[in-house]
PDB file of C-alpha atoms in Angstrom:
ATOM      1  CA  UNK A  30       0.000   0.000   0.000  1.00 44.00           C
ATOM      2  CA  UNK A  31       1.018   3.198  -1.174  1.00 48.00           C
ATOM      3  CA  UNK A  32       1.632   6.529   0.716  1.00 51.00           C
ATOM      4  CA  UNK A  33      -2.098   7.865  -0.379  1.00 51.00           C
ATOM      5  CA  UNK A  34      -3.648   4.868   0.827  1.00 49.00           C
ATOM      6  CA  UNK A  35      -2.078   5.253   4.508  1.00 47.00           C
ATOM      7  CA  UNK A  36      -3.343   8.207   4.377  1.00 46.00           C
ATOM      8  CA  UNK A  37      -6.688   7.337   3.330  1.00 43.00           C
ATOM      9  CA  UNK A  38      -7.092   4.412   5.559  1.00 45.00           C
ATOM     10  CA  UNK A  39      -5.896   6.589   8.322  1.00 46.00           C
ATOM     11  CA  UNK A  40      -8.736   9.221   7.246  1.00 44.00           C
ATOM     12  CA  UNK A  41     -11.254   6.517   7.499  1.00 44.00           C
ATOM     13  CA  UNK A  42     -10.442   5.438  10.907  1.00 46.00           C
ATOM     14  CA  UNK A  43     -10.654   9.066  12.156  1.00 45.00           C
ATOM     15  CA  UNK A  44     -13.885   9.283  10.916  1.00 44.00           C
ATOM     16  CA  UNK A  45     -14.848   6.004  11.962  1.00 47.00           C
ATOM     17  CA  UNK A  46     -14.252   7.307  15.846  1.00 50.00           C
ATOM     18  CA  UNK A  47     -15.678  10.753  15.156  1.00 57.00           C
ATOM     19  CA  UNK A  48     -18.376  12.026  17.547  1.00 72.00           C
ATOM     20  CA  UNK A  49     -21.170  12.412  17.395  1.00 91.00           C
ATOM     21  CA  UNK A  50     -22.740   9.931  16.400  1.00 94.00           C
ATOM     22  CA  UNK A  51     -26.279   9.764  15.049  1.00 93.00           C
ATOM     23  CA  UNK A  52     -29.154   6.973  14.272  1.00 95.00           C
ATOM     24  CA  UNK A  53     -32.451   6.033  14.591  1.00 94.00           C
ATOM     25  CA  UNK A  54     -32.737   3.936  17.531  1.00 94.00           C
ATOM     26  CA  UNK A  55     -35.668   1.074  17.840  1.00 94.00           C
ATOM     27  CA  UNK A  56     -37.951   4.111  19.102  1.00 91.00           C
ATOM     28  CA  UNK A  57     -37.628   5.288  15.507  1.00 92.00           C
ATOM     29  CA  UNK A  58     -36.556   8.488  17.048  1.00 90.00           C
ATOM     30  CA  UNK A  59     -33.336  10.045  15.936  1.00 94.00           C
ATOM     31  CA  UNK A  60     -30.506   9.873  18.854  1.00 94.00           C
ATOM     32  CA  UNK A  61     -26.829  11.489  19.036  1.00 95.00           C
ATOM     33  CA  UNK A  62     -24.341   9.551  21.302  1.00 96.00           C
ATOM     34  CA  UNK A  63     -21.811  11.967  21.970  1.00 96.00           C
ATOM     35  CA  UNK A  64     -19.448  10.295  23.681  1.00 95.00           C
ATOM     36  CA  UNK A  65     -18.659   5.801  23.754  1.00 96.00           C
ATOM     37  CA  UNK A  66     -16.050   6.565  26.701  1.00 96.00           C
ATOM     38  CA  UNK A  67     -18.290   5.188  28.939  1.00 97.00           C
ATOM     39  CA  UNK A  68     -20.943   2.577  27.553  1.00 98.00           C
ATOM     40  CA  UNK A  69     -23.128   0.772  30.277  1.00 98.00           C
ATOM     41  CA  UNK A  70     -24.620  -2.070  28.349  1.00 97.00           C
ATOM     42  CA  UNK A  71     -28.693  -3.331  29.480  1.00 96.00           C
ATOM     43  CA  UNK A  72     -28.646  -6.300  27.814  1.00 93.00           C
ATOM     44  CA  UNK A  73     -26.828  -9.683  27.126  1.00 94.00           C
ATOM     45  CA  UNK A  74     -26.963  -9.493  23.005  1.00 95.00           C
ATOM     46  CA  UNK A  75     -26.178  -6.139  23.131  1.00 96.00           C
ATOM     47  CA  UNK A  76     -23.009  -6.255  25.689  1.00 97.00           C
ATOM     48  CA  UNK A  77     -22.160  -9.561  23.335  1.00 96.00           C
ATOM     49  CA  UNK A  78     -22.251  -7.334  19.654  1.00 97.00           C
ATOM     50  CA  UNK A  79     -20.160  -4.324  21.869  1.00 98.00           C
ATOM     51  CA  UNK A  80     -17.666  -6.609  22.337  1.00 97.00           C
ATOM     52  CA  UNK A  81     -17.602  -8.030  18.490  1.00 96.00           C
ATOM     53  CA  UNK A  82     -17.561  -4.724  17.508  1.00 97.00           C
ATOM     54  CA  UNK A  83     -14.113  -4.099  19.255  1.00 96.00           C
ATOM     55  CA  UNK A  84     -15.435  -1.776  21.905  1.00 97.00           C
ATOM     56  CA  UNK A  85     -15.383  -3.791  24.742  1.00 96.00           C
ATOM     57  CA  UNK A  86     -13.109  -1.741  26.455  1.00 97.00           C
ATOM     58  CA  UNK A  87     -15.620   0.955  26.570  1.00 97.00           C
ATOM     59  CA  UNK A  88     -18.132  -1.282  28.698  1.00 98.00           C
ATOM     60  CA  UNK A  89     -18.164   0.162  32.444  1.00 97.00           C
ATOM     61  CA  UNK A  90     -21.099  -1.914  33.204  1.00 97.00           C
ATOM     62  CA  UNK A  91     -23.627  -4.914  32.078  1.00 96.00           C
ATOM     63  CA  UNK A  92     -26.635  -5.868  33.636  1.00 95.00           C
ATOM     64  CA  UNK A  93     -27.181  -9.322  34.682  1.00 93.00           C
ATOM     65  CA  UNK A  94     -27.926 -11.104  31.664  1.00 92.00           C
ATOM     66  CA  UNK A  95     -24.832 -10.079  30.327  1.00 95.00           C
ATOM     67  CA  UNK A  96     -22.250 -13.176  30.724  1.00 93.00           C
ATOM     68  CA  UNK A  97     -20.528 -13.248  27.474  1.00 94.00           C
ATOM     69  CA  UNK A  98     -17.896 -13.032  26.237  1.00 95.00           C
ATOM     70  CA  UNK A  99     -16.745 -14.145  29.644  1.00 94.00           C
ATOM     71  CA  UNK A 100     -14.242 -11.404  30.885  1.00 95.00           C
ATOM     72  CA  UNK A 101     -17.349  -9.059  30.837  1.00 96.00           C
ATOM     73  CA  UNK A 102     -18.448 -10.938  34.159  1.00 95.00           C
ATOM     74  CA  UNK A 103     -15.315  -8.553  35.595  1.00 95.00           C
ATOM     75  CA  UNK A 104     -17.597  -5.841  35.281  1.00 97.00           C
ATOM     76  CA  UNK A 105     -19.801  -4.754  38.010  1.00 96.00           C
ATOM     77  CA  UNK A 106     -23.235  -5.162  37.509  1.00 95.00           C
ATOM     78  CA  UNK A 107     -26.426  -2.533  37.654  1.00 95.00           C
ATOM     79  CA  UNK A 108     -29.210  -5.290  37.898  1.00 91.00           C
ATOM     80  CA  UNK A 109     -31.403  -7.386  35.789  1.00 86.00           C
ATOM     81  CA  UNK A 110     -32.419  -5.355  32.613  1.00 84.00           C
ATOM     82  CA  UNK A 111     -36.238  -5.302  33.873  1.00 84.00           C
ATOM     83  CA  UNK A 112     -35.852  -4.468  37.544  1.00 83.00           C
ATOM     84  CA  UNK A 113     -33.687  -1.034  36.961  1.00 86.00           C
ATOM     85  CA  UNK A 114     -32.845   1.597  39.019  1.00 89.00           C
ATOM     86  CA  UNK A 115     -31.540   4.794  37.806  1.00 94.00           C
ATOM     87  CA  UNK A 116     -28.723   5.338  40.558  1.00 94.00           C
ATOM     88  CA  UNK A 117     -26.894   2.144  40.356  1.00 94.00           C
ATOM     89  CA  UNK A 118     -26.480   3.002  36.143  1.00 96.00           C
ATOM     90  CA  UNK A 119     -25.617   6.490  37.231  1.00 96.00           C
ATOM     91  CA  UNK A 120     -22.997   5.861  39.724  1.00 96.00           C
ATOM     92  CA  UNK A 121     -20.544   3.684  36.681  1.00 97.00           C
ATOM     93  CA  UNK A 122     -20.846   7.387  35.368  1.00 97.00           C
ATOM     94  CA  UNK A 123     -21.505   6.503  31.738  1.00 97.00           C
ATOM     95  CA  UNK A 124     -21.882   8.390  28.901  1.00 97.00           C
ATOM     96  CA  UNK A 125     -23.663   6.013  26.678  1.00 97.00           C
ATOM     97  CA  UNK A 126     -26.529   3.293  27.821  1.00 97.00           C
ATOM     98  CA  UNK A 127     -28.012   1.095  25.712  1.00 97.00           C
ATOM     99  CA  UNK A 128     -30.249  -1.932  26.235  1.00 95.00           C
ATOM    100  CA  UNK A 129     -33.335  -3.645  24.467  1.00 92.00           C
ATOM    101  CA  UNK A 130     -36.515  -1.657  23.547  1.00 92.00           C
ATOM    102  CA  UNK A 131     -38.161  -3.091  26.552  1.00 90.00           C
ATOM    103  CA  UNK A 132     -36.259  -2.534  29.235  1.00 89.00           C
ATOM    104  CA  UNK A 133     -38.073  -1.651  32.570  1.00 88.00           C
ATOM    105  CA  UNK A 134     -39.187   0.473  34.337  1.00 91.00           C
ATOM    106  CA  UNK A 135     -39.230   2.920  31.182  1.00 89.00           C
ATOM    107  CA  UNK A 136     -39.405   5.729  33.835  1.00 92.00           C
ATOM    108  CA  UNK A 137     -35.568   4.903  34.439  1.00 94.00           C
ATOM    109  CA  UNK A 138     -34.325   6.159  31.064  1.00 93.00           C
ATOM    110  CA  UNK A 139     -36.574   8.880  31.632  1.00 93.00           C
ATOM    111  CA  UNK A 140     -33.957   9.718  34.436  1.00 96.00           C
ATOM    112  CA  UNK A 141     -30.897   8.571  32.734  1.00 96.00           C
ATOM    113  CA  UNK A 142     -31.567  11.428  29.739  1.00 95.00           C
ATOM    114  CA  UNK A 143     -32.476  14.277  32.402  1.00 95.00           C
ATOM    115  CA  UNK A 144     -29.055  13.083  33.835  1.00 96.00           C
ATOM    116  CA  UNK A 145     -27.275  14.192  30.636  1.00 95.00           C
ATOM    117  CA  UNK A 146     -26.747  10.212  29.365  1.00 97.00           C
ATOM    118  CA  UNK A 147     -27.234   9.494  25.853  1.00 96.00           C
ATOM    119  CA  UNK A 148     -29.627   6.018  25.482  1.00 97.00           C
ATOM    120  CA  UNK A 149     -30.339   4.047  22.871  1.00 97.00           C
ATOM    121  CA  UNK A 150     -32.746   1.364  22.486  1.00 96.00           C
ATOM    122  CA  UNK A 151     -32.138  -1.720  20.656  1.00 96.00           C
ATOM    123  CA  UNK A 152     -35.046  -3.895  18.362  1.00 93.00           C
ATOM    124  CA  UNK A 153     -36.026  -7.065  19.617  1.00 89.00           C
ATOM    125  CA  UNK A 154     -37.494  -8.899  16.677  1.00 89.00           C
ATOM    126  CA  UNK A 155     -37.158 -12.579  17.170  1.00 87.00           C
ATOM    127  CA  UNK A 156     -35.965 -13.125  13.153  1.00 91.00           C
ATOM    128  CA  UNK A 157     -33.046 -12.555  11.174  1.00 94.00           C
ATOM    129  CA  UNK A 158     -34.140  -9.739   9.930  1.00 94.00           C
ATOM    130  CA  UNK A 159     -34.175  -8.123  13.562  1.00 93.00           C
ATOM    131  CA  UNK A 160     -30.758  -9.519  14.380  1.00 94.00           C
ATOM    132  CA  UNK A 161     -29.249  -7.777  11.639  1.00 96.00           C
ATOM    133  CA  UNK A 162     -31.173  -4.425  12.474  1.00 95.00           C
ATOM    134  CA  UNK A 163     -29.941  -5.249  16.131  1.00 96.00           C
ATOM    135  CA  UNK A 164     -26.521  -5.352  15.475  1.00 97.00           C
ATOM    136  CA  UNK A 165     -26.708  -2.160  13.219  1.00 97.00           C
ATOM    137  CA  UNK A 166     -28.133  -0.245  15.986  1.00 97.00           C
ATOM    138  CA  UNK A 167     -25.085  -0.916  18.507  1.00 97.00           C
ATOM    139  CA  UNK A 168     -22.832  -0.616  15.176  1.00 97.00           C
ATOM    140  CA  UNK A 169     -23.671   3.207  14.619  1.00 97.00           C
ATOM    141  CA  UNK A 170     -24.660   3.509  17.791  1.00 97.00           C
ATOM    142  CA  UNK A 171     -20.680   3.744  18.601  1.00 97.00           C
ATOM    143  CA  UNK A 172     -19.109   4.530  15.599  1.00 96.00           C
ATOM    144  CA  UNK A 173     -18.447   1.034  14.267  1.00 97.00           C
ATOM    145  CA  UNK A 174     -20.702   0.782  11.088  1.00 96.00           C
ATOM    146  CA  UNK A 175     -18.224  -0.856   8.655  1.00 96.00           C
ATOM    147  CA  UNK A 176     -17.590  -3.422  11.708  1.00 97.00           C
ATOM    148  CA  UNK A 177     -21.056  -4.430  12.135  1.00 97.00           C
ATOM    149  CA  UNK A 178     -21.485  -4.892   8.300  1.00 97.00           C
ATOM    150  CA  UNK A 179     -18.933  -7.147   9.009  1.00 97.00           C
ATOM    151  CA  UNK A 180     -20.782  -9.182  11.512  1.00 97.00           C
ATOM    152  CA  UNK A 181     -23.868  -9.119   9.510  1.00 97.00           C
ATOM    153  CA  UNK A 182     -22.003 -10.856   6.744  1.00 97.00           C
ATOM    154  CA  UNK A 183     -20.845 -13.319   8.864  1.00 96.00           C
ATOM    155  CA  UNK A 184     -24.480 -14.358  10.281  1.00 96.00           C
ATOM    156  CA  UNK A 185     -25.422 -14.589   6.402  1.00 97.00           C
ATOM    157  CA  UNK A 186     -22.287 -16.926   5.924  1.00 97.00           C
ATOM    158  CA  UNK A 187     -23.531 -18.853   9.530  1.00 96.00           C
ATOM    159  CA  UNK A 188     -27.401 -18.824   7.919  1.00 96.00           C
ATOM    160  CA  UNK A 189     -25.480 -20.689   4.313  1.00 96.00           C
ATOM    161  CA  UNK A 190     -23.870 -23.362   6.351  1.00 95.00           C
ATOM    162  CA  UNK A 191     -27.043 -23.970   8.273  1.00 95.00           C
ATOM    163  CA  UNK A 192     -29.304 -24.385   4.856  1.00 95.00           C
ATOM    164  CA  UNK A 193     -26.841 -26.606   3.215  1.00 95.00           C
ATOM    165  CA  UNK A 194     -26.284 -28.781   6.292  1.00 94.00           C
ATOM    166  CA  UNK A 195     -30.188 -28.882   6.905  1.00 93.00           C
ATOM    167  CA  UNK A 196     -30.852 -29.794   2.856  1.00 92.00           C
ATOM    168  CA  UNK A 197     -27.589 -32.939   3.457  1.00 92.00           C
ATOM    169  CA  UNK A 198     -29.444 -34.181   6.272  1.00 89.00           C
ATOM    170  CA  UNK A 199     -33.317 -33.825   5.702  1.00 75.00           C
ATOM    171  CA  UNK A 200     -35.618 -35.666   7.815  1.00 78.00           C
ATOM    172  CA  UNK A 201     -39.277 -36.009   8.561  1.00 88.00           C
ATOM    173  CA  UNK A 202     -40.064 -32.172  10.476  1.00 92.00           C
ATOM    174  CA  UNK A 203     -40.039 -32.834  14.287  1.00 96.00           C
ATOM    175  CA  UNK A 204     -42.247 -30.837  16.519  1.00 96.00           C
ATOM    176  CA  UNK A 205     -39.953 -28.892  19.063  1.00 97.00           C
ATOM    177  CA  UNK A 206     -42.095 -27.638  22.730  1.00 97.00           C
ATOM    178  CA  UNK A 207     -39.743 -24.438  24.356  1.00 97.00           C
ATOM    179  CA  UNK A 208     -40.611 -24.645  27.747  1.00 97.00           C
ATOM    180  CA  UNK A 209     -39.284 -21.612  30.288  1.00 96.00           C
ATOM    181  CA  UNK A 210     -38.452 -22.757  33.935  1.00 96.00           C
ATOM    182  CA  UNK A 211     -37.753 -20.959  36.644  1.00 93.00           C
ATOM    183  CA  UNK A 212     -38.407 -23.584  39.384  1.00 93.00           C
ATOM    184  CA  UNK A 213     -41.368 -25.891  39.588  1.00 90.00           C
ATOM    185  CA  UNK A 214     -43.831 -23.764  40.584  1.00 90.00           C
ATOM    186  CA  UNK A 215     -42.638 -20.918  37.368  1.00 94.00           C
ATOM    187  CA  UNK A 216     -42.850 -22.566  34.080  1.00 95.00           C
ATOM    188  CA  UNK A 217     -44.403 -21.352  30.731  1.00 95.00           C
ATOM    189  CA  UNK A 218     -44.771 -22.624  27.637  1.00 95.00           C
ATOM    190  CA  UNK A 219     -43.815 -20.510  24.911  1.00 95.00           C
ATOM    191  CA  UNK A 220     -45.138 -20.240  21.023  1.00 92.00           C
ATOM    192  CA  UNK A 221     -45.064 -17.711  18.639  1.00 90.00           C
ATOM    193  CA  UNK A 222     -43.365 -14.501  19.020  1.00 87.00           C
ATOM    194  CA  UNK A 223     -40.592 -15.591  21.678  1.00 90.00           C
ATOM    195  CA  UNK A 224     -37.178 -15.743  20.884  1.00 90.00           C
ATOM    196  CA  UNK A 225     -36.129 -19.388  21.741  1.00 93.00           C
ATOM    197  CA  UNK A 226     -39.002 -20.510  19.542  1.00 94.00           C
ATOM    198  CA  UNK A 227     -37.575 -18.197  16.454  1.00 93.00           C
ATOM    199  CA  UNK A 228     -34.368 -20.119  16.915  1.00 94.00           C
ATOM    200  CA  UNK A 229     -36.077 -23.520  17.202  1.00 95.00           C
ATOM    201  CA  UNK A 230     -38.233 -22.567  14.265  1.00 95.00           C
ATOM    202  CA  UNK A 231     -34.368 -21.335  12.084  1.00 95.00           C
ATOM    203  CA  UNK A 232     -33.672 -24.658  13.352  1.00 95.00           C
ATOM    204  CA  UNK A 233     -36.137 -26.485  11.077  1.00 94.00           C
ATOM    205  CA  UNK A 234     -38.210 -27.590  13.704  1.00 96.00           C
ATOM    206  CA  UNK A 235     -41.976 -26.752  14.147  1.00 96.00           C
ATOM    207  CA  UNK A 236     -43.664 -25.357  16.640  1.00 96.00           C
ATOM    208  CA  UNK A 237     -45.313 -27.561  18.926  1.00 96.00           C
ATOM    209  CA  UNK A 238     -46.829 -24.302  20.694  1.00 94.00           C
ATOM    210  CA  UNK A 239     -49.451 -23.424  18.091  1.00 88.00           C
ATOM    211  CA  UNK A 240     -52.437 -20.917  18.966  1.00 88.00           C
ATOM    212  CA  UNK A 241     -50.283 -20.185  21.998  1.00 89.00           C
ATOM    213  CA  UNK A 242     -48.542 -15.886  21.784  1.00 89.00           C
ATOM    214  CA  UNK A 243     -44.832 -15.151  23.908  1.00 89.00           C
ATOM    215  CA  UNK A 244     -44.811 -17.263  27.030  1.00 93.00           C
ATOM    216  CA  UNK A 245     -48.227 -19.001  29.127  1.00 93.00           C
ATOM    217  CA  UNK A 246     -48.502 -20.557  32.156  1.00 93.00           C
ATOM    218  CA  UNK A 247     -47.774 -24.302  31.592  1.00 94.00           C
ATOM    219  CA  UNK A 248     -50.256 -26.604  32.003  1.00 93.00           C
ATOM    220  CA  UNK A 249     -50.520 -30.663  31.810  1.00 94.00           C
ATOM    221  CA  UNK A 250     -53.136 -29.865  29.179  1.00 93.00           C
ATOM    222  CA  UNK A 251     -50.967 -27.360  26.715  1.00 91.00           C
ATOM    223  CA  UNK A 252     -48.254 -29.969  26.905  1.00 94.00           C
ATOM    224  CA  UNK A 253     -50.172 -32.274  25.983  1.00 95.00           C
ATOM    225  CA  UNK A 254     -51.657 -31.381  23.556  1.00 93.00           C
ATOM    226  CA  UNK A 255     -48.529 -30.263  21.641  1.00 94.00           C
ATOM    227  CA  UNK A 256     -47.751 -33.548  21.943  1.00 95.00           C
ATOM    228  CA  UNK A 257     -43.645 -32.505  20.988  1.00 97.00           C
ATOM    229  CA  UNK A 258     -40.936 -34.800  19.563  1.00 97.00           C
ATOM    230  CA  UNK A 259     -38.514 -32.725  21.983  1.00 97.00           C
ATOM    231  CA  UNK A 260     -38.547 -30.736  24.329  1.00 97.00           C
ATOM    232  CA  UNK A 261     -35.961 -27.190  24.075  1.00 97.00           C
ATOM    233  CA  UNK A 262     -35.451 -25.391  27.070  1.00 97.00           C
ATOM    234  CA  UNK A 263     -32.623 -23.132  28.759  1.00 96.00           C
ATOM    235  CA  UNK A 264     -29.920 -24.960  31.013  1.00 95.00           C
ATOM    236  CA  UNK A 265     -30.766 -22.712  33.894  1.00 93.00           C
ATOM    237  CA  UNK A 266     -34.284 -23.427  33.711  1.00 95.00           C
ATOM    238  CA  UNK A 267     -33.536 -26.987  33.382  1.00 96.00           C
ATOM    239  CA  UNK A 268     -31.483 -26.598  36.350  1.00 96.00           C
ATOM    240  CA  UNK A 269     -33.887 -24.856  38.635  1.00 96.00           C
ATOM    241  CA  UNK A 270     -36.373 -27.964  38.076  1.00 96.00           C
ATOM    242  CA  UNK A 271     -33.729 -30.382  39.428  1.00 96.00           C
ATOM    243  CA  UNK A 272     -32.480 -31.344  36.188  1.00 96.00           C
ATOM    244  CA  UNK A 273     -33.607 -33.756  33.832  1.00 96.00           C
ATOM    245  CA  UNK A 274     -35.418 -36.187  36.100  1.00 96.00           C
ATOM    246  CA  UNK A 275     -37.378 -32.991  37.551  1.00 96.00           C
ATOM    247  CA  UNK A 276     -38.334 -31.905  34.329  1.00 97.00           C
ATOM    248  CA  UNK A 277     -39.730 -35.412  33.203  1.00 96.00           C
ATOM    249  CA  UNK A 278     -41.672 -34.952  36.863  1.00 95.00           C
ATOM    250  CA  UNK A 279     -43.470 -31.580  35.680  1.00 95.00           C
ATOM    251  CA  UNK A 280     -47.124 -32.353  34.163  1.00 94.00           C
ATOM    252  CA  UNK A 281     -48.013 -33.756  31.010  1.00 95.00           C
ATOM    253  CA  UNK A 282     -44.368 -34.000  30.041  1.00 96.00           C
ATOM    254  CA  UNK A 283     -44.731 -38.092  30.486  1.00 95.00           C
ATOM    255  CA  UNK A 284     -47.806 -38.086  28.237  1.00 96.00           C
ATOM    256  CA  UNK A 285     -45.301 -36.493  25.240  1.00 97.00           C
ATOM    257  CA  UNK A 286     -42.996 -38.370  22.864  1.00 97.00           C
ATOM    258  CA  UNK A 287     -40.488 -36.407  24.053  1.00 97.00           C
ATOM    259  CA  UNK A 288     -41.036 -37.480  27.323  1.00 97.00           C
ATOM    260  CA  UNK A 289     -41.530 -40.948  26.918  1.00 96.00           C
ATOM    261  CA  UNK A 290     -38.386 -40.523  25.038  1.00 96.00           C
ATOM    262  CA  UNK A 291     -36.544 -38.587  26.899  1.00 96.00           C
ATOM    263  CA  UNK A 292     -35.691 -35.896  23.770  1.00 97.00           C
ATOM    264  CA  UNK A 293     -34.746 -32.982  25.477  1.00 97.00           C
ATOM    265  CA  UNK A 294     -32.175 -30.122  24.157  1.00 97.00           C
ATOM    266  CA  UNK A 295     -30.483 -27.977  26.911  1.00 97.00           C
ATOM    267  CA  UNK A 296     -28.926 -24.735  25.301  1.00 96.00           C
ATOM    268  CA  UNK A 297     -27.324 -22.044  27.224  1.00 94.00           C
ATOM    269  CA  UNK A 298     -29.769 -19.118  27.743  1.00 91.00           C
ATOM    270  CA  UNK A 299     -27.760 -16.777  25.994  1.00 91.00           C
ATOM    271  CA  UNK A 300     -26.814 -18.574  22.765  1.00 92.00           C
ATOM    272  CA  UNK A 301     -30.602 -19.779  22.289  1.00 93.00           C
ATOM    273  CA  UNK A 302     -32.528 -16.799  23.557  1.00 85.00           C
ATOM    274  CA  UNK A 303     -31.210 -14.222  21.415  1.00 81.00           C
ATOM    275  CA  UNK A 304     -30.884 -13.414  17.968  1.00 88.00           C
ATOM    276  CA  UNK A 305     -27.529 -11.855  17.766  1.00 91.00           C
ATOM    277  CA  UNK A 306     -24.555 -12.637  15.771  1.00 94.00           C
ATOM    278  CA  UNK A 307     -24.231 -16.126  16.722  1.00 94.00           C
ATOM    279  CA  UNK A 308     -27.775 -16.897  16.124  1.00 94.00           C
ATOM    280  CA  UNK A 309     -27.109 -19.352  12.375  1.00 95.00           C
ATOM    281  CA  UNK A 310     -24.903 -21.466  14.856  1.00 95.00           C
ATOM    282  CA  UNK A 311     -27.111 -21.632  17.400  1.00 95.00           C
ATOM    283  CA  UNK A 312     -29.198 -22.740  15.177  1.00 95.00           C
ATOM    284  CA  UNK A 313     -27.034 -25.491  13.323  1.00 95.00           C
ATOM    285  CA  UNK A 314     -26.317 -26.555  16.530  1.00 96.00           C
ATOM    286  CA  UNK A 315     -29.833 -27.091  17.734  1.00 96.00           C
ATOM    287  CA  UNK A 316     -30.723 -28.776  14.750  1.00 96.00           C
ATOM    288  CA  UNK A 317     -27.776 -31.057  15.154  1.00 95.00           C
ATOM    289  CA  UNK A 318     -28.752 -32.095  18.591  1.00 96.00           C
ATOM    290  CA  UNK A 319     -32.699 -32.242  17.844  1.00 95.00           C
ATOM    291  CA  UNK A 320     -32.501 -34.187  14.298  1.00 94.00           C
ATOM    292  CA  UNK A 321     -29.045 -36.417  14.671  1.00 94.00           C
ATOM    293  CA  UNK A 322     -28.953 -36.862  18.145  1.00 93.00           C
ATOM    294  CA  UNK A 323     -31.185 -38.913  20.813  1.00 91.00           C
ATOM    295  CA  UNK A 324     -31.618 -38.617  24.307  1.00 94.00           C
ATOM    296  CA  UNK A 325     -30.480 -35.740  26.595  1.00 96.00           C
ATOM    297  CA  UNK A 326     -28.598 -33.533  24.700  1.00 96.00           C
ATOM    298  CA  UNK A 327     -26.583 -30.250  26.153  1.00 94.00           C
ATOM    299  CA  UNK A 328     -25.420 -27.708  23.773  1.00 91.00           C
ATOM    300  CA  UNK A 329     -23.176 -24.569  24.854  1.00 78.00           C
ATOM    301  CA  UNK A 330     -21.987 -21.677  23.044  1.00 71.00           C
TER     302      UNK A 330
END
């Protein structure tokens, strides 16, 4: 490379780290980041793309679901993203916060932007589609646009090696049940419109959970009558029910194929509940465990 192109590259990177910034955020209301000195990250997918982006060292903060890549558990932590309080986020001093669209209570960013913070709020479309608008938003968000057209590329590289491993090994369609656990007495089953089930669906298998809209109270009679070839749920969850003998205990799960079988896929909550740049191998490796595997399977990240 020549003398002119130093220079240009050089010119590009200043501009890539000029400030401010500006985008529309998921509110579809323009927002100006001043400053990514000091980004407090809300969210687990989000804190995730931050660090792909090659900010990471900008992250003063995470919330709780926030685990990976693992050195950001070094950070300290302001809370779960939907029990927030203002003056923990305010005390890292931050300059930037961003989180999902939904995080709670709204009244919080309310206080963050009479503070002086700049927020932005992040989509949370369970698709494709919404995990490449996702990682767009955090791309421009801090300056790192030509990055995250990067990562995009790479899901759409992921999403070919899914297809072509899906069309080497077709199989009769198996019906996949997401169940969310939090301890016995706090499960749901979840259909259409939650983000494991996207995933499971990417993963070519169908929804067990039909009629049913986000997460519902489980009942014997909704497992049932899904009747799933497997059951997907969250190794946490699957934890809090005392494990895979627990969860065969919960109702209706013995009246299933997958229970009689014993077809259950545990996949670290992270990696299966969120569309984010690692979402087409989540997905290959769901499939993998749900169509060539039997049994108790465990998949992680």
């Amino acid at each position: 490379m020549g003398r002119n192109g130093l220079v240009f590259w050089a010119f590009l990177s200043l501009v890539a780290w000029a400030q401010p910034y500006r985008l529309v955020d998921a509110t579809g209301k323009a927002v100006e980041v001043r400053s990514v000195e000091r980004i407090v990250s809300l969210d687990g997918i989000t804190t995730e793309i931050l660090f792909a982006l090659g900010v990471g060292d900008k992250v003063v903060g995470r919330d709780d679901s926030s685990y990976y890549p693992p050195q950001v558990l070094r950070l300290p932590s302001v809370g779960y993203q939907f029990r927030l309080s203002a003056e923990g986020i305010l005390s890292l001093k931050p300059t930037l916060v961003i989180g999902r669209e939904d995080v709670r209570p709204p009244q919080v960013l309310d206080q963050l932007r009479q503070a002086g913070v700049d927020v932005v709020l992040v989509p949370t479309e369970p698709s494709i589609a919404g995990a490449k608008r996702k990682i767009r938003v955090v791309a421009q968000a801090v300056g790192q646009a030509e990055r995250g057209e990067a990562l995009v590329r790479a899901l759409e590289r992921d999403l070919l090696a899914l297809r072509a491993f899906q069309a080497q090994h077709a199989s009769k369609r198996l019906r996949g049940l997401f169940l969310y656990l939090r301890g016995p007495g706090t499960t749901f089953v979840c259909g259409e419109g939650s983000t494991p089930v996207g995933v499971m669906e990417l993963a070519g298998l169908e929804n067990a959970a039909k009629g049913i809209r986000e997460c519902q109270p489980m009942t014997a009679e909704s497992v049932v009558a899904a009747q799933p070839d497997v059951l997907v749920v969250f190794k946490r969850g699957l934890e809090s029910v005392g494990g895979l003998e627990g969860l065969l205990k919960l109702p209706g799960i013995a009246q299933t194929p997958a229970g009689q079988n014993r077809r259950v896929v545990a996949m670290d909550d992270l990696y299966l509940g969120s569309f984010g740049p690692r979402a087409g191998r989540a997905a290959l490796d769901l499939f993998r465990a749900a169509y060539l595997m039997s049994g108790f399977v465990e998949v992680g990240p």
